Amino acid sequence: MNLEEFRNFTIRDYHALFARGELSPSVLLEAFFRRIEEVDPLLHAFLFVNRENALERARRLEKEWKGRDLYPPLWGIPVAVKDNICTLGIPTTCGSKILEGFIPPYNATVIERLERAGAIIIGKTNMDEFAMGSSTENSAFGPTRNPFDLNRVPGGSSGGSAAAVAAFEAPVALGSDTGGSVRQPAAFCGIVGLRPTYGRVSRYGLVSFASSLDQIGPMTRTVEDAITLFEVISGKDERDSTCAPYPPFSREEIPPQEDIRTMKIGLPREYFSEGVDPRMVKVITAVLRELEKEGLELIEVSLPHTNYALEAYYIVAPSEASSNLARYDGVLYGMRKGGDRGLQDMYFQTRSSGFGPEVKRRILLGTYSLSSGYYDAYYLKGMKVRTLVRRDFEEAFATCHLLVTPVSPVFPFFLGERTKSPYEMYLADVFTIPSAMAGVPSIAMNCGYEDGLPVGMQIIAGPFQERVLFALARFVEQMLSLPLPFPEIGPERRT
Amino acid sequence: MENIYVTIGLEVHCQLLTRAKMFCRCSTDYIGKTPNTLVCPVCMGLPGALPVLNRKALELAIKTALALQCEILPEVVFHRKNYFYPDLPKGYQISQYDFPIGVRGVLEFTLQGVKKRVRIRRVHVEEDAGKLVHEGPDLRGAVSGVDFNRAGIPLVEIVTEPDLHSPEEAKECLVMLRSIVRYLGVSDGNMEEGSLRCDANVSVSLSPEMPGTKVEIKNMNSFRSVFRALSYEVERQTELLRAGKTPVQETRHWDEVRQVTVPSRGKEEAEDYRYFPDPDLLPFCIPPEMLQEIQATIPELPLQKKERFMREYELPEPEAYILAQDRDLAEFFEACVREFPSPRAVCNFILTEVLKNLNSLNIGIRESKVTPSMLAELLKMVERREIGISLAKGIFEEMFRTGMGARDVMLKKGISFLTSERDLEKVVREVIEKNPQSVADYLRGKEKALHFLIGQVMRATKGQASPEVVKNLLLRELSGGE
């Protein structure tokens, strides 16, 4: 069986083959394992491949469902999971040395829901340490490479999930997005990535980076599959107080295609400024023209606090992180170093050697921002800016249904290109941070290629308006009909 | 010698009597349990685990604040208090900061009959930490363990203004506070088991205008140690001042063995807890009807009860105060009075005999085998002069030990009803018949002869009759019958 035959498949297509008896979950799984064996030594998308457990589960599913052809939504579908989502009995490292060897004794809510829907966890994917980064270069276990060009980064922090789905090592994946960590790597790898409304998906079992911003989202090859995953993982959870008390999303909520043509699309002026790569603007503008031809109205809008959102984010997110990461102290789990010279020594050595430089940088930033005497000037001010950013979006959505922007101002950059300057790296998320700060949903999707690299387009909707988000994304996907990625990956492509 | 001016403020923590912990569903019944058996990802602070507020904890904290006449803030906000310690699994404690549950309350108590009033600065709710264990089967050498069974149990923290002016006042204030939390059923207030903990700030000054230096005292594990630690500290600071020195602003630990306070090690500089609102918990708006519902569950409190006892039962203040301190004892008293309407007698017996027996076993009235009706029955027999008070005390001890009623104890002990008035008359007549000389002596005016006769009756009844009754019977018989 050649996996390439499935490159344009959605989950529904696998189910059709399962139902006809032409394919089984274990055979499908084996095919993905072979693909992982073939390409992952070059890509390094996975930190852990769940070989034995996954195969066993596939066979059990086959036995349980023998003779039935009506499947739960993810039945038999391998799902790659970002390594900051707790998986019972499967290592969860967050890309950090400090959690090396940590095996959670419980499943995250999203994992429970995936498994209840019949999914098979194929493995855990690489990421920037504790989701802090935009290139996956901050992983303590080595970077992931972009399947379109092995010299380039896949984006981050969910770079492992993005690369795995783009390289077809897994059909779908979960990532997490704090300031763009699902959408930016999705754009860099030419796939679909959804950041749901804050509170739409339970965070229980997602290792916290910045609690008021973290959201888990699907990373898929098609909008259709993103919808399917979102239906499964969304909905209220009594174990997460910040999870909204709404039922799971249903595709029935998505407005019909003909309604799209009457929609007003806002183009925020601040997102098409000089800092954006002109080749990217060119591709996106072409798509927008086509939408206009389809009858959609385009209007210019303004999100005046865009420039402050990034600054405020780098106050608020590190503040929460400095507290969230205090638990890695060598006492209960994970790495422990030193201690012969007392408690302080153990803390000092464990945290000094367990955390990488970017994590330390953000812990220091956050600790400083929360310190007495600085709290008002930093954390409190940051939260006030956040309110202004949220208001920007409220005002914009009073005049249009959706916003369309680039995902990142830049194309996937070369490994090492931005590691020397943290600020340069932070700028890669400048267009994904504001909507995260506002808590509104947005989706990144491929809208074309330039010089062999994917161009990402971002659609942003009002809070809990995923239904409209999906409507436009699906419309654009069908309108463009781009081939889904199946990049040739071999050592010869390493330049 | 010049006057000294003592200023004391208390910071009291009470474990709240919820079945589940504050942010997870683990049991709070941790006393005597194997370490780390009442834990889950949430209270162990595992990566990814999130807190979900137990509303019951909030209700009990609000109840406490209402009983202390606090203003209740409309929105409950939880803050993270960040610091590193091995018993703190998340590296921060979920607590409250600038929006506590209640502020500006009042606590009243009496000390030697004098009414005292302490302002309450704030009442807030927070989670308890785990416990460091230094001895145990798995611990060898210089190794310490951490038991997280206690981690996440809800605590209410009550902070008073520095309105207390002596160790006696501080202790009495704490006793009243314990009494109130027990009345409310929000905490069992047991200092020895650590469900009530008290820290104190003490300063001593030689002039009422000059504030002293605040010294924080920790590690006081009983009411007695609160009193002793504060007395020691007041004395220590006074001596320093008299020697022309100034006490250092610091935290000191009460050393129970050596009976002294010693400076705590480390933590010299003021710690910065970097409080900020916990983003895992949304602010909780208290609906007005919730406040009303909680207010309706607040019972008559100790001071109100004391005043009612004085009014209704005409009890003297000190007795009423002691009875009212213990809700169970007060209820026992009232139940007993309903069956035996002689409040003074009931009160006296309770405050002497009942308390003596309870204290000897270190139990509360609830755990004793004697019911109010049983005590009423016993006291009725005393009133009817069937038994004397000293016999009654002995019978009560037996009732307390066995749970048997007064009459059963008498039967079992062979006291029978010989000592009842009619039987006693028989004995009295017999003694008169057998001792004509003494009778004659008495009739001639020899008072001593009467004492001899009483002694004879007492001997014949094995000391079980009331001498008072015997005397009256003898007098009646000797004066020529009816």
Coordinates of C-alpha atoms in Angstrom, one line a residue, chain B:
Chain B
M1 CA 9.0 50.5 87.4
E2 CA 7.4 52.1 84.4
N3 CA 4.4 50.8 82.5
I4 CA 4.7 48.6 79.5
Y5 CA 2.3 48.7 76.6
V6 CA 1.7 45.4 74.9
T7 CA 0.1 45.1 71.5
I8 CA -0.9 41.8 70.0
G9 CA -2.6 40.8 66.8
L10 CA -3.5 37.2 65.8
E11 CA -3.5 35.4 62.5
V12 CA -5.5 32.3 62.8
H13 CA -5.9 29.5 60.3
C14 CA -8.8 26.9 60.6
Q15 CA -9.2 23.9 58.4
L16 CA -12.7 24.0 57.0
L17 CA -14.9 20.9 57.6
T18 CA -15.6 20.1 53.9
R19 CA -15.7 16.5 52.8
A20 CA -13.5 17.2 49.7
K21 CA -10.5 19.3 49.3
M22 CA -10.7 22.9 48.1
F23 CA -9.9 22.4 44.4
C24 CA -10.3 18.6 43.8
R25 CA -12.4 15.8 45.1
C26 CA -9.9 14.1 47.4
S27 CA -11.0 13.4 50.9
T28 CA -10.0 15.7 53.7
D29 CA -10.1 12.9 56.3
Y30 CA -6.3 12.8 56.5
I31 CA -5.5 12.2 60.2
G32 CA -3.7 8.9 60.7
K33 CA -3.8 8.0 57.0
T34 CA -0.9 6.5 55.1
P35 CA 1.1 9.4 53.5
N36 CA 0.2 10.3 50.0
T37 CA -2.9 8.1 49.7
L38 CA -5.5 11.0 49.6
V39 CA -4.0 12.7 46.5
C40 CA -4.7 13.2 42.8
P41 CA -3.1 15.1 40.0
V42 CA -4.7 18.4 41.1
C43 CA -3.6 18.4 44.8
M44 CA -0.2 17.0 43.8
G45 CA 0.3 19.9 41.3
L46 CA 1.0 17.5 38.4
P47 CA 1.7 19.2 35.1
G48 CA -1.6 20.1 33.4
A49 CA -3.9 19.6 36.3
L50 CA -6.3 22.4 37.1
P51 CA -8.2 23.6 40.2
V52 CA -11.9 23.6 40.4
L53 CA -13.4 25.4 43.3
N54 CA -15.3 23.4 45.9
R55 CA -18.3 25.7 46.6
K56 CA -18.7 24.3 50.1
A57 CA -15.4 25.7 51.2
L58 CA -16.4 29.1 50.0
E59 CA -19.7 28.8 51.9
L60 CA -18.0 27.9 55.1
A61 CA -15.6 30.8 54.8
I62 CA -18.4 33.2 54.1
K63 CA -20.3 31.8 57.1
T64 CA -17.2 32.5 59.3
A65 CA -16.9 36.0 57.9
L66 CA -20.6 36.7 58.5
A67 CA -20.4 35.4 62.1
L68 CA -17.6 37.8 62.7
Q69 CA -19.8 40.6 61.4
C70 CA -17.5 41.2 58.4
E71 CA -18.5 43.2 55.3
I72 CA -18.7 40.6 52.5
L73 CA -17.0 41.6 49.3
P74 CA -19.3 40.9 46.3
E75 CA -16.6 39.2 44.2
V76 CA -14.4 36.3 45.3
V77 CA -11.0 36.5 43.6
F78 CA -8.2 34.0 44.1
H79 CA -4.6 35.0 43.9
R80 CA -1.5 32.9 43.6
K81 CA 1.0 33.4 46.4
N82 CA 4.3 32.3 44.9
Y83 CA 7.1 30.8 46.9
F84 CA 9.2 27.7 46.9
Y85 CA 8.9 25.0 49.5
P86 CA 8.8 21.2 49.2
D87 CA 5.4 21.0 50.8
L88 CA 3.9 23.3 48.2
P89 CA 3.5 21.2 45.1
K90 CA 2.7 23.9 42.6
G91 CA 5.3 26.4 43.8
Y92 CA 2.4 28.7 44.7
Q93 CA -0.5 28.6 47.1
I94 CA -4.0 29.5 45.9
S95 CA -5.0 32.2 48.3
Q96 CA -6.7 35.6 48.4
Y97 CA -5.1 39.0 48.3
D98 CA -6.8 42.3 47.8
F99 CA -10.3 40.8 47.6
P100 CA -10.7 38.7 50.7
I101 CA -14.1 37.2 51.5
G102 CA -14.8 39.6 54.4
V103 CA -13.3 42.7 55.9
R104 CA -13.8 44.9 58.9
G105 CA -15.4 42.5 61.4
V106 CA -15.6 42.3 65.1
L107 CA -15.0 39.6 67.7
E108 CA -16.1 40.1 71.3
F109 CA -15.2 38.0 74.4
T110 CA -14.9 38.5 78.1
L111 CA -11.9 38.3 80.3
Q112 CA -12.6 38.0 84.0
G113 CA -16.1 39.4 83.4
V114 CA -14.8 42.3 81.5
K115 CA -16.1 42.6 77.9
K116 CA -13.4 42.9 75.2
R117 CA -13.7 43.8 71.6
V118 CA -11.2 43.0 68.8
R119 CA -11.6 44.2 65.3
I120 CA -11.2 41.7 62.5
R121 CA -9.1 43.0 59.7
R122 CA -9.9 40.3 57.1
V123 CA -11.2 36.8 56.6
H124 CA -10.1 34.9 53.5
V125 CA -10.0 31.3 52.2
E126 CA -6.9 29.5 50.9
E127 CA -5.6 26.0 50.4
D128 CA -3.4 24.1 52.9
A129 CA 0.1 22.9 52.0
G130 CA 1.4 19.3 52.5
K131 CA 3.5 18.3 55.4
L132 CA 7.2 17.5 55.7
V133 CA 7.9 14.2 57.4
H134 CA 11.2 13.6 59.1
E135 CA 10.6 10.2 60.6
G136 CA 9.1 7.1 59.2
P137 CA 9.6 3.6 57.9
D138 CA 10.8 4.7 54.5
L139 CA 13.0 7.5 55.7
R140 CA 16.5 6.8 56.6
G141 CA 19.4 9.1 57.5
A142 CA 19.1 12.8 56.7
V143 CA 16.1 12.2 54.3
S144 CA 12.8 14.0 54.7
G145 CA 9.6 13.1 53.0
V146 CA 6.6 15.0 52.0
D147 CA 3.0 13.9 52.7
F148 CA 0.5 15.6 50.4
N149 CA -2.6 14.2 52.1
R150 CA -3.1 17.6 53.7
A151 CA -2.3 19.6 50.6
G152 CA -5.4 21.4 49.2
I153 CA -7.5 21.2 52.3
P154 CA -9.4 24.4 52.6
L155 CA -8.4 26.9 55.3
V156 CA -10.0 30.0 56.5
E157 CA -7.6 32.7 57.6
I158 CA -8.8 35.2 60.2
V159 CA -6.6 38.2 60.9
T160 CA -7.3 40.5 63.8
E161 CA -6.3 44.1 64.2
P162 CA -3.6 44.6 66.9
D163 CA -6.3 45.2 69.6
L164 CA -5.1 42.7 72.2
H165 CA -3.0 44.0 75.1
S166 CA -2.0 40.9 77.1
P167 CA -1.2 37.3 76.6
E168 CA -4.3 36.5 78.7
E169 CA -6.4 38.5 76.3
A170 CA -4.8 36.9 73.3
K171 CA -5.5 33.4 74.6
E172 CA -9.1 34.2 75.6
C173 CA -9.7 35.8 72.2
L174 CA -8.4 32.6 70.5
V175 CA -10.6 30.5 72.8
M176 CA -13.6 32.5 71.7
L177 CA -12.6 32.3 68.1
R178 CA -12.4 28.5 68.4
S179 CA -15.7 28.5 70.1
I180 CA -17.3 30.4 67.3
V181 CA -15.9 28.2 64.5
R182 CA -17.1 25.2 66.4
Y183 CA -20.6 26.7 66.9
L184 CA -20.7 27.4 63.2
G185 CA -19.6 23.9 62.4
V186 CA -17.0 25.3 60.0
S187 CA -14.0 23.8 61.7
D188 CA -13.3 21.4 64.6
G189 CA -10.8 24.0 65.9
N190 CA -8.4 21.4 67.3
M191 CA -5.0 23.1 67.9
E192 CA -3.2 19.9 68.9
E193 CA -4.2 18.2 65.6
G194 CA -3.4 21.4 63.7
S195 CA -6.9 22.1 62.4
L196 CA -6.6 25.4 64.2
R197 CA -3.3 27.2 64.0
C198 CA -2.3 30.6 65.4
D199 CA 0.5 33.0 64.7
A200 CA 0.8 36.2 66.6
N201 CA 2.4 39.6 66.2
V202 CA 3.7 41.1 69.4
S203 CA 5.2 44.4 70.2
V204 CA 6.0 46.0 73.5
S205 CA 6.6 49.7 74.1
L206 CA 7.4 51.7 77.1
S207 CA 5.2 54.6 76.0
P208 CA 1.7 54.5 74.7
E209 CA 2.7 57.0 71.9
M210 CA 5.6 55.0 70.6
P211 CA 4.8 51.8 68.7
G212 CA 7.0 48.9 69.5
T213 CA 8.8 46.6 67.1
K214 CA 6.5 43.9 65.6
V215 CA 7.8 40.4 66.2
E216 CA 6.0 37.5 64.6
I217 CA 5.6 34.3 66.7
K218 CA 5.0 31.0 65.1
N219 CA 4.8 27.3 66.0
M220 CA 2.4 27.6 69.0
N221 CA 0.5 24.3 69.1
S222 CA -1.9 24.7 72.0
F223 CA -3.7 27.4 73.9
R224 CA -1.2 27.0 76.7
S225 CA 1.7 27.5 74.4
V226 CA 0.0 30.6 72.9
F227 CA -0.2 32.0 76.4
R228 CA 3.3 30.9 77.4
A229 CA 5.0 32.0 74.2
L230 CA 3.4 35.4 74.3
S231 CA 4.2 35.8 78.0
Y232 CA 7.8 34.9 77.3
E233 CA 7.9 37.2 74.3
V234 CA 6.5 40.2 76.2
E235 CA 9.0 39.6 79.0
R236 CA 11.9 39.3 76.5
Q237 CA 11.0 42.5 74.7
T238 CA 10.4 44.3 78.0
E239 CA 13.9 43.4 79.2
L240 CA 15.5 44.5 76.0
L241 CA 13.7 47.8 76.2
R242 CA 14.7 48.3 79.8
A243 CA 18.2 47.6 78.9
G244 CA 18.0 50.4 76.3
K245 CA 17.9 48.1 73.4
T246 CA 15.4 47.7 70.6
P247 CA 13.9 44.3 69.7
V248 CA 14.6 43.2 66.1
Q249 CA 11.7 43.0 63.7
E250 CA 11.7 39.3 62.9
T251 CA 9.9 36.0 63.0
R252 CA 10.5 33.8 66.0
H253 CA 9.5 30.2 66.7
W254 CA 8.2 29.0 70.0
D255 CA 10.4 26.2 71.3
E256 CA 8.0 24.0 73.3
V257 CA 10.7 22.0 74.9
R258 CA 12.8 24.9 76.1
Q259 CA 9.9 27.2 76.6
V260 CA 11.5 30.1 74.8
T261 CA 11.1 31.9 71.4
V262 CA 14.0 31.6 69.0
P263 CA 14.7 33.5 65.8
S264 CA 13.6 31.5 62.7
R265 CA 16.4 30.5 60.4
G266 CA 16.7 32.1 57.0
K267 CA 14.1 34.3 55.3
E268 CA 15.8 37.4 56.6
E269 CA 14.7 39.7 53.8
A270 CA 11.0 40.2 53.3
E271 CA 9.8 37.6 50.8
D272 CA 8.1 38.8 47.7
Y273 CA 5.2 36.5 47.0
R274 CA 4.4 38.1 43.6
Y275 CA 0.6 37.8 44.1
F276 CA -1.5 37.9 41.0
P277 CA -5.0 36.7 40.1
D278 CA -5.0 33.0 39.4
P279 CA -5.8 32.7 35.7
D280 CA -7.0 29.1 36.2
L281 CA -10.0 30.3 38.4
L282 CA -12.5 32.8 37.3
P283 CA -13.7 35.4 39.8
F284 CA -16.8 34.2 41.6
C285 CA -19.7 36.7 42.2
I286 CA -21.6 36.0 45.4
P287 CA -25.3 36.2 44.6
P288 CA -27.2 38.1 47.4
E289 CA -29.5 35.1 47.9
M290 CA -26.5 32.9 48.7
L291 CA -25.5 35.3 51.5
Q292 CA -29.0 35.2 52.9
E293 CA -29.1 31.5 52.8
I294 CA -25.7 31.3 54.6
Q295 CA -26.8 33.9 57.1
A296 CA -29.9 31.8 57.9
T297 CA -27.7 28.9 58.9
I298 CA -25.7 30.9 61.6
P299 CA -26.8 29.7 65.0
E300 CA -27.0 31.6 68.3
L301 CA -23.3 32.4 69.0
P302 CA -21.5 32.0 72.4
L303 CA -22.0 35.5 73.7
Q304 CA -25.6 35.7 72.8
K305 CA -26.1 32.3 74.4
K306 CA -24.3 33.5 77.5
E307 CA -26.6 36.5 77.8
R308 CA -29.7 34.4 77.3
F309 CA -28.5 31.9 80.0
M310 CA -28.0 34.8 82.4
R311 CA -31.4 36.2 81.6
E312 CA -33.4 33.0 81.2
Y313 CA -31.8 30.8 83.8
E314 CA -30.5 33.5 86.1
L315 CA -27.0 32.0 85.9
P316 CA -24.1 34.1 87.1
E317 CA -21.9 35.5 84.3
P318 CA -18.8 33.3 84.8
E319 CA -20.8 30.1 84.8
A320 CA -22.9 31.1 81.9
Y321 CA -19.8 32.1 80.0
I322 CA -18.1 28.8 80.5
L323 CA -21.3 26.8 79.5
A324 CA -21.8 28.9 76.4
Q325 CA -18.2 28.5 75.2
D326 CA -19.0 24.9 74.3
R327 CA -22.1 24.6 72.1
D328 CA -22.6 20.9 72.9
L329 CA -22.2 21.4 76.6
A330 CA -24.7 24.3 76.5
E331 CA -27.2 22.2 74.6
F332 CA -26.7 19.4 77.1
F333 CA -27.4 21.9 79.8
E334 CA -30.6 23.1 78.3
A335 CA -31.9 19.6 77.5
C336 CA -31.2 18.7 81.1
V337 CA -32.9 21.8 82.4
R338 CA -36.0 20.9 80.4
E339 CA -36.4 17.7 82.4
F340 CA -35.1 19.1 85.7
P341 CA -36.0 22.7 85.9
S342 CA -33.4 23.7 88.4
P343 CA -30.8 25.5 86.3
R344 CA -28.3 26.4 89.0
A345 CA -28.1 22.8 90.2
V346 CA -27.7 21.5 86.7
C347 CA -25.1 24.1 85.8
N348 CA -23.1 23.4 89.0
F349 CA -23.1 19.7 88.4
I350 CA -22.1 20.1 84.8
L351 CA -19.3 22.6 85.5
T352 CA -17.9 20.4 88.2
E353 CA -18.6 16.7 87.9
V354 CA -19.4 16.5 84.2
L355 CA -16.4 18.5 83.1
K356 CA -14.1 16.7 85.5
N357 CA -15.1 13.4 84.0
L358 CA -14.9 14.7 80.4
N359 CA -11.5 16.2 81.0
S360 CA -10.1 13.0 82.6
L361 CA -10.9 11.2 79.3
N362 CA -10.1 14.3 77.2
I363 CA -13.4 14.0 75.3
G364 CA -16.4 16.2 74.6
I365 CA -19.9 15.8 75.9
R366 CA -21.0 14.5 72.6
E367 CA -18.8 11.4 73.0
S368 CA -19.9 10.7 76.6
K369 CA -22.4 8.0 77.4
V370 CA -24.5 10.1 79.7
T371 CA -27.6 11.7 78.2
P372 CA -29.2 14.9 79.5
S373 CA -32.2 12.8 80.7
M374 CA -29.9 10.5 82.7
L375 CA -28.3 13.4 84.4
A376 CA -31.8 14.9 85.1
E377 CA -32.9 11.6 86.7
L378 CA -29.8 11.6 89.0
L379 CA -30.3 15.2 90.0
K380 CA -34.0 14.5 90.7
M381 CA -33.0 11.8 93.1
V382 CA -30.8 14.2 94.9
E383 CA -33.5 16.7 95.1
R384 CA -35.9 14.1 96.5
R385 CA -33.2 13.4 99.1
E386 CA -33.0 9.8 98.0
I387 CA -29.3 10.1 97.8
G388 CA -26.8 12.6 99.0
I389 CA -24.7 14.7 96.7
S390 CA -21.5 12.9 97.5
L391 CA -23.1 9.6 96.6
A392 CA -24.5 11.2 93.5
K393 CA -21.0 12.1 92.4
G394 CA -19.9 8.5 92.8
I395 CA -23.0 7.3 90.9
F396 CA -22.3 9.8 88.1
E397 CA -18.8 8.5 87.7
E398 CA -20.2 5.1 87.2
M399 CA -22.9 6.3 84.8
F400 CA -20.2 8.1 82.9
R401 CA -18.0 5.0 82.7
T402 CA -20.7 2.4 81.9
G403 CA -23.5 4.4 80.3
M404 CA -26.0 3.0 82.8
G405 CA -28.8 5.0 84.4
A406 CA -28.6 6.2 88.0
R407 CA -31.0 3.5 89.3
D408 CA -29.2 0.8 87.4
V409 CA -25.9 1.8 88.9
M410 CA -27.5 1.7 92.4
L411 CA -29.0 -1.7 91.8
K412 CA -25.7 -3.1 90.5
K413 CA -23.7 -1.6 93.3
G414 CA -26.2 -3.0 95.9
I415 CA -27.0 0.5 97.0
S416 CA -30.7 -0.5 96.5
F417 CA -33.3 1.8 97.8
L418 CA -32.3 1.3 101.4
T419 CA -31.3 4.9 101.3
S420 CA -34.7 6.0 100.1
E421 CA -36.6 8.0 102.7
R422 CA -39.0 5.3 103.8
D423 CA -36.2 2.7 104.2
L424 CA -34.2 5.2 106.0
E425 CA -37.0 5.8 108.5
K426 CA -36.8 2.2 109.4
V427 CA -33.0 2.4 110.0
V428 CA -33.4 5.5 112.0
R429 CA -36.0 3.9 114.3
E430 CA -33.7 0.9 114.8
V431 CA -30.8 3.1 115.7
I432 CA -33.0 5.0 118.2
E433 CA -34.1 1.7 119.8
K434 CA -30.6 0.4 120.1
N435 CA -29.1 3.5 121.6
P436 CA -31.4 4.6 124.4
Q437 CA -28.5 6.2 126.3
S438 CA -27.6 8.5 123.5
V439 CA -31.3 9.4 123.0
A440 CA -31.5 10.3 126.6
D441 CA -28.3 12.4 126.3
Y442 CA -29.6 14.3 123.4
L443 CA -32.9 15.0 125.0
R444 CA -31.0 16.4 127.9
G445 CA -29.4 18.8 125.6
K446 CA -26.2 17.1 124.5
E447 CA -25.8 18.0 120.8
K448 CA -22.9 15.6 120.4
A449 CA -25.3 12.7 121.0
L450 CA -27.2 13.6 117.9
H451 CA -23.9 13.4 115.8
F452 CA -23.3 10.0 117.3
L453 CA -26.8 8.9 116.2
I454 CA -26.3 10.3 112.7
G455 CA -23.0 8.4 112.5
Q456 CA -24.8 5.2 113.5
V457 CA -27.4 5.6 110.7
M458 CA -24.7 6.4 108.2
R459 CA -22.8 3.3 109.3
A460 CA -26.0 1.1 109.0
T461 CA -26.5 2.5 105.4
K462 CA -22.9 2.1 104.5
G463 CA -22.6 5.8 104.1
Q464 CA -25.0 6.0 101.3
A465 CA -27.7 8.1 102.9
S466 CA -27.7 11.9 102.9
P467 CA -26.5 13.1 106.4
E468 CA -28.9 16.0 106.0
V469 CA -31.8 13.7 105.4
V470 CA -30.7 11.5 108.3
K471 CA -30.5 14.4 110.6
N472 CA -33.9 15.7 109.7
L473 CA -35.4 12.2 110.2
L474 CA -33.7 11.8 113.5
L475 CA -35.0 15.1 114.7
R476 CA -38.5 14.3 113.6
E477 CA -38.4 10.9 115.4
L478 CA -36.8 12.3 118.5
S479 CA -39.3 15.2 118.8
G480 CA -42.1 12.6 119.0
G481 CA -43.1 11.7 115.5
E482 CA -45.4 13.6 113.1

